[in-house]
Amino acid sequence: MKVLFIGGTGLISAAATRLALAEGFDLYLLNRGSRPPGLPGSHHLVADVRRPAEVRAALQDFEFEVVVDWIAYAPDDIERDMALFRGRVGQYVFISSASAYQKPPEHYLITEITPLHNPYWEYSRNKIACEERLMRARRDEEFPVTIVRPSMTYDTNLPIAMGGWGTYTLADRLIRGRQIIVHGDGSSLWVVTHADDFARGLLGLLGNGRAVGEAFHITSDEVLTWNQIYQTIAEALGAEANIVHVPSDFIARVSPELAGSLLGDKTWSVVFDNTKIKTFVPGFQAATPFRDGIRRTLAWFAADGERRCVDDAVNTEMDRILKAYAAGAD
Ligand SMILES: NC(=O)c1ccc[n+]([C@@H]2O[C@H](COP(=O)([O-])OP(=O)(O)OC[C@H]3O[C@@H](n4cnc5c(N)ncnc54)[C@H](OP(=O)(O)O)[C@@H]3O)[C@@H](O)[C@H]2O)c1
């Protein structure tokens, strides 16, 4: 199958790239080539997707059975993609986000018919606007869209609510015995999914005609509390988690830039009903327990010192929140 990934070397897309190549897909990756692809077998198209002329030059007159856009975040991105691929693609897959589901949730168990509504987080509202535009294109012009909503997915990143997404900052704090912040009292429910599991669900949808016009989430069935997530990371590092519980509202007041992601997502208990993806992709089942997956992630960090980057600005911000909370508690 001839497939184009826009992105494809990122935190969660790299796993899908590896699996697609292992399964023999004729895979094209379009990105700026700023990370070593390390993924032999793919065709590399170098372009900045925000520069239409560059993209058109890179795509030439290729036609793809499937295009997956990993990095569309706003309706303008969708308009660009539709202009590029209208009539030239059998299936267009939009990577949305499970944070688009109703917040606060009326019911903890999320299915694909849970309404999309997020008054707290602009990122999620933009994903919703993208989905709405695409479903309108599906109705009006039979644009062959499939929507996929990852929830928190990890591989070469720590799945955390705060503390430096994509960096080693939180692990470094744990190793040094420094305090870490867990929002709320750490007892709300959350689901983290290994990117290899997500990739298997996603690939089962590619070229799957029944999936056109449909939306899916693809997650693990393992449900954890946030305390368990942080304690499992600490345990895998051989460290003791020095947890300070801080209410999300307090964090959002002190550090407004964290408000959207917390109040619009991680604060709420969510559990995903994966019946739909299992129905469309027979045999699909997330297979990586967090205890195992996080050890693989930490082994990846351990293999190369350059990967263990610590964000000083994040540390300063964590310490500022902790100080404000301690002062309030006193
Ligand atoms: N991880 C999660 O927990 C989670 C949860 C919900 C939704 N999502 C969704 O998953 C998607 C992120 O996937 P990811 O983690 O694989 O992405 P990522 O880590 O942000 O990677 C970005 C990819 O896109 C390429 N790229 C970035 N800017 C580009 C540009 N201007 N032009 C061309 N290529 C560009 C990058 O390569 P170059 O830098 O070389 O260009 C890389 O291949 C997003 O849509 C996000 O909303 C993720």
mmCIF file of C-alpha atoms and ligand atoms in Angstrom:
data_model
loop_
_atom_site.group_PDB
_atom_site.id
_atom_site.type_symbol
_atom_site.label_atom_id
_atom_site.label_comp_id
_atom_site.label_asym_id
_atom_site.label_seq_id
_atom_site.Cartn_x
_atom_site.Cartn_y
_atom_site.Cartn_z
ATOM 1 C CA MET A 1 0.000 0.000 0.000
ATOM 2 C CA LYS A 2 1.382 3.417 -0.960
ATOM 3 C CA VAL A 3 1.109 5.623 2.110
ATOM 4 C CA LEU A 4 2.237 9.153 2.968
ATOM 5 C CA PHE A 5 2.874 10.259 6.551
ATOM 6 C CA ILE A 6 3.093 14.016 7.058
ATOM 7 C CA GLY A 7 5.492 13.997 10.021
ATOM 8 C CA GLY A 8 6.330 10.382 10.767
ATOM 9 C CA THR A 9 9.527 10.782 12.806
ATOM 10 C CA GLY A 10 7.845 12.241 15.896
ATOM 11 C CA LEU A 11 7.144 11.038 19.422
ATOM 12 C CA ILE A 12 4.279 8.765 18.492
ATOM 13 C CA SER A 13 4.485 8.634 14.699
ATOM 14 C CA ALA A 14 7.958 7.040 14.634
ATOM 15 C CA ALA A 15 6.503 3.805 16.024
ATOM 16 C CA ALA A 16 3.856 3.740 13.272
ATOM 17 C CA THR A 17 6.585 4.375 10.704
ATOM 18 C CA ARG A 18 8.643 1.439 12.019
ATOM 19 C CA LEU A 19 5.633 -0.885 11.972
ATOM 20 C CA ALA A 20 4.455 0.229 8.515
ATOM 21 C CA LEU A 21 7.928 -0.485 7.110
ATOM 22 C CA ALA A 22 8.070 -3.855 8.857
ATOM 23 C CA GLU A 23 4.713 -4.701 7.309
ATOM 24 C CA GLY A 24 5.953 -3.820 3.841
ATOM 25 C CA PHE A 25 4.049 -0.574 3.224
ATOM 26 C CA ASP A 26 5.446 1.625 0.464
ATOM 27 C CA LEU A 27 5.936 4.496 2.896
ATOM 28 C CA TYR A 28 6.701 8.139 2.155
ATOM 29 C CA LEU A 29 7.567 10.546 4.975
ATOM 30 C CA LEU A 30 7.163 14.272 4.440
ATOM 31 C CA ASN A 31 8.945 16.400 7.047
ATOM 32 C CA ARG A 32 11.745 18.941 7.356
ATOM 33 C CA GLY A 33 14.334 16.234 7.933
ATOM 34 C CA SER A 34 15.472 17.837 11.171
ATOM 35 C CA ARG A 35 15.686 14.558 13.135
ATOM 36 C CA PRO A 36 17.740 11.607 11.984
ATOM 37 C CA PRO A 37 15.061 9.413 10.394
ATOM 38 C CA GLY A 38 16.922 6.192 11.287
ATOM 39 C CA LEU A 39 14.132 4.417 9.463
ATOM 40 C CA PRO A 40 15.626 2.780 6.415
ATOM 41 C CA GLY A 41 13.190 1.763 3.737
ATOM 42 C CA SER A 42 11.011 4.861 3.684
ATOM 43 C CA HIS A 43 11.068 7.476 0.943
ATOM 44 C CA HIS A 44 11.949 10.810 2.434
ATOM 45 C CA LEU A 45 10.294 13.962 1.060
ATOM 46 C CA VAL A 46 11.824 17.074 2.594
ATOM 47 C CA ALA A 47 9.505 20.072 2.945
ATOM 48 C CA ASP A 48 8.079 22.411 5.542
ATOM 49 C CA VAL A 49 4.373 21.647 5.466
ATOM 50 C CA ARG A 50 3.582 25.307 6.175
ATOM 51 C CA ARG A 51 5.167 26.253 2.838
ATOM 52 C CA PRO A 52 2.768 25.133 0.095
ATOM 53 C CA ALA A 53 5.206 25.613 -2.783
ATOM 54 C CA GLU A 54 7.807 23.411 -1.050
ATOM 55 C CA VAL A 55 5.169 20.762 -0.359
ATOM 56 C CA ARG A 56 3.888 20.733 -3.922
ATOM 57 C CA ALA A 57 7.435 20.448 -5.234
ATOM 58 C CA ALA A 58 8.151 17.545 -2.873
ATOM 59 C CA LEU A 59 4.908 15.720 -3.654
ATOM 60 C CA GLN A 60 5.225 16.173 -7.447
ATOM 61 C CA ASP A 61 2.394 14.187 -9.003
ATOM 62 C CA PHE A 62 2.443 11.328 -6.514
ATOM 63 C CA GLU A 63 -0.857 9.716 -5.697
ATOM 64 C CA PHE A 64 -1.308 7.875 -2.416
ATOM 65 C CA GLU A 65 -3.788 5.284 -1.314
ATOM 66 C CA VAL A 66 -3.562 6.712 2.198
ATOM 67 C CA VAL A 67 -2.320 10.002 3.644
ATOM 68 C CA VAL A 68 -1.911 10.361 7.423
ATOM 69 C CA ASP A 69 -1.388 13.904 8.650
ATOM 70 C CA TRP A 70 0.250 13.674 12.087
ATOM 71 C CA ILE A 71 0.716 17.394 12.503
ATOM 72 C CA ALA A 72 -2.560 19.122 11.588
ATOM 73 C CA TYR A 73 -3.708 21.292 14.473
ATOM 74 C CA ALA A 74 -6.068 23.930 13.050
ATOM 75 C CA PRO A 75 -8.687 24.249 10.286
ATOM 76 C CA ASP A 76 -6.197 26.068 8.043
ATOM 77 C CA ASP A 77 -4.059 22.909 8.076
ATOM 78 C CA ILE A 78 -7.097 20.912 7.000
ATOM 79 C CA GLU A 79 -7.957 23.327 4.162
ATOM 80 C CA ARG A 80 -4.346 23.048 2.952
ATOM 81 C CA ASP A 81 -4.467 19.252 3.050
ATOM 82 C CA MET A 82 -7.818 19.086 1.266
ATOM 83 C CA ALA A 83 -6.490 21.360 -1.461
ATOM 84 C CA LEU A 84 -3.434 19.116 -1.815
ATOM 85 C CA PHE A 85 -5.129 15.725 -1.748
ATOM 86 C CA ARG A 86 -8.735 16.186 -2.931
ATOM 87 C CA GLY A 87 -9.312 13.563 -5.641
ATOM 88 C CA ARG A 88 -5.778 12.176 -5.206
ATOM 89 C CA VAL A 89 -6.148 9.976 -2.135
ATOM 90 C CA GLY A 90 -8.229 6.950 -1.186
ATOM 91 C CA GLN A 91 -8.198 7.695 2.549
ATOM 92 C CA TYR A 92 -7.086 10.747 4.528
ATOM 93 C CA VAL A 93 -6.372 10.121 8.203
ATOM 94 C CA PHE A 94 -6.496 13.058 10.595
ATOM 95 C CA ILE A 95 -4.669 12.572 13.901
ATOM 96 C CA SER A 96 -6.915 14.373 16.352
ATOM 97 C CA SER A 97 -6.836 14.111 20.169
ATOM 98 C CA ALA A 98 -8.924 12.392 22.823
ATOM 99 C CA SER A 99 -8.702 15.653 24.764
ATOM 100 C CA ALA A 100 -11.443 16.793 22.374
ATOM 101 C CA TYR A 101 -13.986 14.702 24.285
ATOM 102 C CA GLN A 102 -16.362 16.565 26.566
ATOM 103 C CA LYS A 103 -14.748 18.222 29.608
ATOM 104 C CA PRO A 104 -15.862 17.858 32.304
ATOM 105 C CA PRO A 105 -16.984 14.403 31.215
ATOM 106 C CA GLU A 106 -20.561 13.529 32.089
ATOM 107 C CA HIS A 107 -19.515 9.910 32.267
ATOM 108 C CA TYR A 108 -16.031 8.558 32.981
ATOM 109 C CA LEU A 109 -16.298 5.919 30.229
ATOM 110 C CA ILE A 110 -15.519 7.465 26.844
ATOM 111 C CA THR A 111 -16.870 6.053 23.595
ATOM 112 C CA GLU A 112 -16.601 7.581 20.128
ATOM 113 C CA ILE A 113 -20.082 9.073 20.531
ATOM 114 C CA THR A 114 -19.113 11.024 23.642
ATOM 115 C CA PRO A 115 -19.710 14.672 22.601
ATOM 116 C CA LEU A 116 -16.715 16.794 21.601
ATOM 117 C CA HIS A 117 -16.578 19.890 23.796
ATOM 118 C CA ASN A 118 -13.675 21.479 25.621
ATOM 119 C CA PRO A 119 -14.141 24.989 26.997
ATOM 120 C CA TYR A 120 -10.758 24.878 28.779
ATOM 121 C CA TRP A 121 -8.151 24.067 26.132
ATOM 122 C CA GLU A 122 -7.700 25.862 22.828
ATOM 123 C CA TYR A 123 -5.617 22.977 21.419
ATOM 124 C CA SER A 124 -8.638 20.666 21.826
ATOM 125 C CA ARG A 125 -11.100 23.198 20.417
ATOM 126 C CA ASN A 126 -8.892 23.511 17.328
ATOM 127 C CA LYS A 127 -8.832 19.722 16.931
ATOM 128 C CA ILE A 128 -12.657 19.724 17.215
ATOM 129 C CA ALA A 129 -12.881 22.432 14.531
ATOM 130 C CA CYS A 130 -10.641 20.294 12.271
ATOM 131 C CA GLU A 131 -12.857 17.259 12.814
ATOM 132 C CA GLU A 132 -16.010 19.266 12.084
ATOM 133 C CA ARG A 133 -14.531 20.662 8.877
ATOM 134 C CA LEU A 134 -13.527 17.190 7.735
ATOM 135 C CA MET A 135 -16.895 15.610 8.523
ATOM 136 C CA ARG A 136 -18.570 18.419 6.549
ATOM 137 C CA ALA A 137 -16.248 17.621 3.634
ATOM 138 C CA ARG A 138 -17.213 13.971 4.035
ATOM 139 C CA ARG A 139 -20.921 14.863 3.730
ATOM 140 C CA ASP A 140 -20.606 17.529 1.025
ATOM 141 C CA GLU A 141 -17.963 16.064 -1.267
ATOM 142 C CA GLU A 142 -17.310 12.505 -0.016
ATOM 143 C CA PHE A 143 -13.832 13.467 1.167
ATOM 144 C CA PRO A 144 -12.501 10.104 2.404
ATOM 145 C CA VAL A 145 -11.617 11.029 5.974
ATOM 146 C CA THR A 146 -10.904 8.782 8.944
ATOM 147 C CA ILE A 147 -10.412 10.477 12.313
ATOM 148 C CA VAL A 148 -8.103 8.956 14.921
ATOM 149 C CA ARG A 149 -7.947 10.358 18.454
ATOM 150 C CA PRO A 150 -4.892 9.290 20.457
ATOM 151 C CA SER A 151 -5.057 9.772 24.183
ATOM 152 C CA MET A 152 -1.776 10.137 26.078
ATOM 153 C CA THR A 153 0.672 8.029 24.069
ATOM 154 C CA TYR A 154 4.320 7.455 24.938
ATOM 155 C CA ASP A 155 7.481 5.921 23.540
ATOM 156 C CA THR A 156 10.498 8.222 23.689
ATOM 157 C CA ASN A 157 8.681 10.552 26.099
ATOM 158 C CA LEU A 158 7.484 10.253 29.690
ATOM 159 C CA PRO A 159 3.662 10.163 29.906
ATOM 160 C CA ILE A 160 3.123 12.855 32.506
ATOM 161 C CA ALA A 161 0.645 15.637 33.214
ATOM 162 C CA MET A 162 3.309 18.250 33.918
ATOM 163 C CA GLY A 163 7.061 18.406 34.348
ATOM 164 C CA GLY A 164 8.480 18.858 30.850
ATOM 165 C CA TRP A 165 6.750 16.934 28.043
ATOM 166 C CA GLY A 166 9.293 15.305 25.730
ATOM 167 C CA THR A 167 12.204 15.902 28.137
ATOM 168 C CA TYR A 168 13.955 13.995 30.930
ATOM 169 C CA THR A 169 13.236 16.700 33.511
ATOM 170 C CA LEU A 170 10.789 14.734 35.650
ATOM 171 C CA ALA A 171 12.984 11.613 35.712
ATOM 172 C CA ASP A 172 15.925 13.771 36.734
ATOM 173 C CA ARG A 173 13.903 15.234 39.626
ATOM 174 C CA LEU A 174 12.926 11.730 40.734
ATOM 175 C CA ILE A 175 16.509 10.472 40.627
ATOM 176 C CA ARG A 176 17.702 13.456 42.663
ATOM 177 C CA GLY A 177 14.917 12.974 45.247
ATOM 178 C CA ARG A 178 13.464 16.377 44.422
ATOM 179 C CA GLN A 179 9.765 16.979 44.955
ATOM 180 C CA ILE A 180 7.486 16.301 42.026
ATOM 181 C CA ILE A 181 3.980 17.678 41.613
ATOM 182 C CA VAL A 182 1.027 15.360 41.119
ATOM 183 C CA HIS A 183 -2.159 17.283 40.368
ATOM 184 C CA GLY A 184 -5.192 16.794 42.593
ATOM 185 C CA ASP A 185 -4.778 13.996 45.099
ATOM 186 C CA GLY A 186 -3.424 11.702 42.399
ATOM 187 C CA SER A 187 -6.411 9.364 42.583
ATOM 188 C CA SER A 188 -8.166 10.304 39.327
ATOM 189 C CA LEU A 189 -8.068 7.643 36.623
ATOM 190 C CA TRP A 190 -5.961 7.902 33.496
ATOM 191 C CA VAL A 191 -4.853 5.779 30.557
ATOM 192 C CA VAL A 192 -1.432 5.792 28.912
ATOM 193 C CA THR A 193 -0.829 3.914 25.698
ATOM 194 C CA HIS A 194 2.465 2.706 24.269
ATOM 195 C CA ALA A 195 3.075 4.068 20.754
ATOM 196 C CA ASP A 196 3.713 0.514 19.460
ATOM 197 C CA ASP A 197 0.177 -0.458 20.513
ATOM 198 C CA PHE A 198 -1.292 2.710 19.029
ATOM 199 C CA ALA A 199 0.581 1.947 15.797
ATOM 200 C CA ARG A 200 -0.976 -1.511 15.508
ATOM 201 C CA GLY A 201 -4.494 -0.108 15.862
ATOM 202 C CA LEU A 202 -3.781 2.702 13.423
ATOM 203 C CA LEU A 203 -2.272 0.466 10.754
ATOM 204 C CA GLY A 204 -5.313 -1.775 10.924
ATOM 205 C CA LEU A 205 -7.391 1.218 9.818
ATOM 206 C CA LEU A 206 -5.215 2.178 6.845
ATOM 207 C CA GLY A 207 -6.748 1.102 3.564
ATOM 208 C CA ASN A 208 -9.731 -0.218 5.508
ATOM 209 C CA GLY A 209 -12.707 1.034 3.478
ATOM 210 C CA ARG A 210 -15.131 0.584 6.362
ATOM 211 C CA ALA A 211 -13.147 3.071 8.435
ATOM 212 C CA VAL A 212 -13.809 5.943 6.009
ATOM 213 C CA GLY A 213 -16.240 8.449 7.527
ATOM 214 C CA GLU A 214 -15.574 7.050 11.011
ATOM 215 C CA ALA A 215 -13.760 8.270 14.131
ATOM 216 C CA PHE A 216 -11.787 6.095 16.559
ATOM 217 C CA HIS A 217 -9.735 6.318 19.680
ATOM 218 C CA ILE A 218 -6.989 3.749 20.166
ATOM 219 C CA THR A 219 -5.838 3.256 23.751
ATOM 220 C CA SER A 220 -4.690 0.750 26.299
ATOM 221 C CA ASP A 221 -7.315 -0.958 28.462
ATOM 222 C CA GLU A 222 -5.064 -0.594 31.493
ATOM 223 C CA VAL A 223 -6.465 2.000 33.880
ATOM 224 C CA LEU A 224 -4.141 3.680 36.385
ATOM 225 C CA THR A 225 -4.332 6.486 38.893
ATOM 226 C CA TRP A 226 -1.895 9.349 38.458
ATOM 227 C CA ASN A 227 -0.194 8.277 41.689
ATOM 228 C CA GLN A 228 0.390 4.860 40.129
ATOM 229 C CA ILE A 229 1.767 6.414 36.938
ATOM 230 C CA TYR A 230 4.355 8.532 38.762
ATOM 231 C CA GLN A 231 5.183 5.760 41.238
ATOM 232 C CA THR A 232 5.714 3.298 38.385
ATOM 233 C CA ILE A 233 8.112 5.728 36.682
ATOM 234 C CA ALA A 234 9.988 6.201 39.980
ATOM 235 C CA GLU A 235 10.132 2.453 40.608
ATOM 236 C CA ALA A 236 11.538 1.818 37.119
ATOM 237 C CA LEU A 237 14.236 4.411 37.860
ATOM 238 C CA GLY A 238 14.991 2.780 41.209
ATOM 239 C CA ALA A 239 13.926 5.996 42.940
ATOM 240 C CA GLU A 240 11.459 6.989 45.644
ATOM 241 C CA ALA A 241 8.740 9.354 44.402
ATOM 242 C CA ASN A 242 8.685 12.455 46.576
ATOM 243 C CA ILE A 243 5.148 13.465 45.619
ATOM 244 C CA VAL A 244 3.455 16.717 46.552
ATOM 245 C CA HIS A 245 -0.243 16.780 45.708
ATOM 246 C CA VAL A 246 -1.371 20.178 44.469
ATOM 247 C CA PRO A 247 -4.953 20.949 43.379
ATOM 248 C CA SER A 248 -5.249 21.547 39.640
ATOM 249 C CA ASP A 249 -7.095 24.831 40.255
ATOM 250 C CA PHE A 250 -4.182 26.060 42.340
ATOM 251 C CA ILE A 251 -1.639 25.086 39.656
ATOM 252 C CA ALA A 252 -3.749 26.812 37.004
ATOM 253 C CA ARG A 253 -3.855 30.020 39.100
ATOM 254 C CA VAL A 254 -0.116 30.071 39.711
ATOM 255 C CA SER A 255 0.891 28.847 36.274
ATOM 256 C CA PRO A 256 -1.814 29.815 33.745
ATOM 257 C CA GLU A 257 0.018 28.197 30.828
ATOM 258 C CA LEU A 258 -0.671 24.793 32.431
ATOM 259 C CA ALA A 259 -4.397 25.505 32.839
ATOM 260 C CA GLY A 260 -5.575 24.233 29.454
ATOM 261 C CA SER A 261 -3.790 20.909 29.578
ATOM 262 C CA LEU A 262 -4.791 20.249 33.206
ATOM 263 C CA LEU A 263 -8.341 21.608 33.422
ATOM 264 C CA GLY A 264 -9.089 20.668 29.819
ATOM 265 C CA ASP A 265 -7.702 17.135 30.083
ATOM 266 C CA LYS A 266 -5.586 15.531 32.826
ATOM 267 C CA THR A 267 -7.658 16.675 35.795
ATOM 268 C CA TRP A 268 -10.603 14.484 34.847
ATOM 269 C CA SER A 269 -10.911 10.731 35.199
ATOM 270 C CA VAL A 270 -11.200 9.126 31.787
ATOM 271 C CA VAL A 271 -11.414 5.498 30.754
ATOM 272 C CA PHE A 272 -11.770 4.507 27.109
ATOM 273 C CA ASP A 273 -14.119 1.910 25.710
ATOM 274 C CA ASN A 274 -12.074 0.417 22.835
ATOM 275 C CA THR A 275 -14.873 -1.727 21.428
ATOM 276 C CA LYS A 276 -14.994 0.199 18.151
ATOM 277 C CA ILE A 277 -11.323 -0.148 17.199
ATOM 278 C CA LYS A 278 -11.437 -3.821 18.217
ATOM 279 C CA THR A 279 -14.456 -4.312 15.945
ATOM 280 C CA PHE A 280 -12.854 -2.626 12.927
ATOM 281 C CA VAL A 281 -9.404 -4.132 13.517
ATOM 282 C CA PRO A 282 -10.050 -7.709 14.603
ATOM 283 C CA GLY A 283 -7.452 -8.972 17.053
ATOM 284 C CA PHE A 284 -6.415 -5.492 18.135
ATOM 285 C CA GLN A 285 -5.555 -5.325 21.806
ATOM 286 C CA ALA A 286 -3.021 -3.028 23.433
ATOM 287 C CA ALA A 287 -0.382 -5.414 24.739
ATOM 288 C CA THR A 288 2.112 -3.262 26.650
ATOM 289 C CA PRO A 289 1.560 -2.947 30.412
ATOM 290 C CA PHE A 290 2.832 0.392 31.683
ATOM 291 C CA ARG A 291 5.320 -1.323 34.010
ATOM 292 C CA ASP A 292 7.030 -2.804 30.918
ATOM 293 C CA GLY A 293 6.537 0.089 28.495
ATOM 294 C CA ILE A 294 8.066 2.666 30.825
ATOM 295 C CA ARG A 295 11.160 0.508 31.263
ATOM 296 C CA ARG A 296 11.626 0.544 27.491
ATOM 297 C CA THR A 297 11.226 4.326 27.484
ATOM 298 C CA LEU A 298 13.786 4.740 30.260
ATOM 299 C CA ALA A 299 16.179 2.350 28.507
ATOM 300 C CA TRP A 300 15.905 4.583 25.419
ATOM 301 C CA PHE A 301 16.850 7.615 27.519
ATOM 302 C CA ALA A 302 19.640 5.658 29.244
ATOM 303 C CA ALA A 303 21.222 4.678 25.916
ATOM 304 C CA ASP A 304 22.344 8.214 25.022
ATOM 305 C CA GLY A 305 23.207 11.100 27.330
ATOM 306 C CA GLU A 306 22.031 13.639 24.741
ATOM 307 C CA ARG A 307 18.491 12.297 25.085
ATOM 308 C CA ARG A 308 18.420 13.042 28.818
ATOM 309 C CA CYS A 309 17.824 16.735 28.388
ATOM 310 C CA VAL A 310 16.635 18.636 31.432
ATOM 311 C CA ASP A 311 14.609 21.796 30.947
ATOM 312 C CA ASP A 312 15.762 24.365 33.514
ATOM 313 C CA ALA A 313 12.754 26.589 32.835
ATOM 314 C CA VAL A 314 10.414 23.690 33.693
ATOM 315 C CA ASN A 315 12.345 23.018 36.902
ATOM 316 C CA THR A 316 12.100 26.674 37.872
ATOM 317 C CA GLU A 317 8.360 26.640 37.211
ATOM 318 C CA MET A 318 7.812 23.423 39.220
ATOM 319 C CA ASP A 319 9.754 24.919 42.130
ATOM 320 C CA ARG A 320 7.765 28.147 41.915
ATOM 321 C CA ILE A 321 4.457 26.239 42.133
ATOM 322 C CA LEU A 322 5.766 24.111 45.021
ATOM 323 C CA LYS A 323 6.933 27.212 46.878
ATOM 324 C CA ALA A 324 3.593 28.962 46.413
ATOM 325 C CA TYR A 325 1.753 25.871 47.604
ATOM 326 C CA ALA A 326 3.995 25.406 50.647
ATOM 327 C CA ALA A 327 3.513 29.069 51.555
ATOM 328 C CA GLY A 328 -0.278 28.675 51.249
ATOM 329 C CA ALA A 329 -0.215 25.477 53.319
ATOM 330 C CA ASP A 330 1.849 27.168 56.040
HETATM 331 N N1 LIG B 1 1.490 11.960 22.213
HETATM 332 C C1 LIG B 1 0.304 12.106 22.695
HETATM 333 O O1 LIG B 1 0.080 11.775 23.860
HETATM 334 C C2 LIG B 1 -0.811 12.657 21.848
HETATM 335 C C3 LIG B 1 -2.087 12.686 22.395
HETATM 336 C C4 LIG B 1 -3.125 13.186 21.628
HETATM 337 C C5 LIG B 1 -2.885 13.619 20.337
HETATM 338 N N2 LIG B 1 -1.630 13.578 19.834
HETATM 339 C C6 LIG B 1 -1.429 14.054 18.468
HETATM 340 O O2 LIG B 1 -0.385 13.324 17.851
HETATM 341 C C7 LIG B 1 0.255 14.160 16.908
HETATM 342 C C8 LIG B 1 1.716 14.257 17.221
HETATM 343 O O3 LIG B 1 2.390 13.161 16.668
HETATM 344 P P1 LIG B 1 3.931 12.993 17.010
HETATM 345 O O4 LIG B 1 4.066 12.864 18.490
HETATM 346 O O5 LIG B 1 4.481 11.920 16.205
HETATM 347 O O6 LIG B 1 4.471 14.419 16.558
HETATM 348 P P2 LIG B 1 5.758 15.190 16.980
HETATM 349 O O7 LIG B 1 6.600 14.459 17.947
HETATM 350 O O8 LIG B 1 5.323 16.591 17.267
HETATM 351 O O9 LIG B 1 6.562 15.125 15.585
HETATM 352 C C9 LIG B 1 6.368 15.989 14.601
HETATM 353 C C10 LIG B 1 6.685 15.332 13.258
HETATM 354 O O10 LIG B 1 6.300 16.235 12.247
HETATM 355 C C11 LIG B 1 7.453 16.762 11.574
HETATM 356 N N3 LIG B 1 7.242 18.210 11.466
HETATM 357 C C12 LIG B 1 7.094 19.104 12.467
HETATM 358 N N4 LIG B 1 6.890 20.347 11.962
HETATM 359 C C13 LIG B 1 6.901 20.211 10.616
HETATM 360 C C14 LIG B 1 6.739 21.117 9.549
HETATM 361 N N5 LIG B 1 6.523 22.434 9.736
HETATM 362 N N6 LIG B 1 6.788 20.644 8.283
HETATM 363 C C15 LIG B 1 6.999 19.327 8.047
HETATM 364 N N7 LIG B 1 7.160 18.403 9.030
HETATM 365 C C16 LIG B 1 7.112 18.852 10.293
HETATM 366 C C17 LIG B 1 8.634 16.381 12.436
HETATM 367 O O11 LIG B 1 9.821 16.198 11.676
HETATM 368 P P3 LIG B 1 10.804 17.473 11.385
HETATM 369 O O12 LIG B 1 11.018 18.165 12.690
HETATM 370 O O13 LIG B 1 12.027 16.845 10.798
HETATM 371 O O14 LIG B 1 10.098 18.340 10.391
HETATM 372 C C18 LIG B 1 8.156 15.036 12.999
HETATM 373 O O15 LIG B 1 8.264 14.027 12.023
HETATM 374 C C19 LIG B 1 -0.364 15.536 17.031
HETATM 375 O O16 LIG B 1 -1.358 15.696 16.053
HETATM 376 C C20 LIG B 1 -0.978 15.499 18.409
HETATM 377 O O17 LIG B 1 -2.059 16.404 18.532
HETATM 378 C C21 LIG B 1 -0.584 13.109 20.555
#
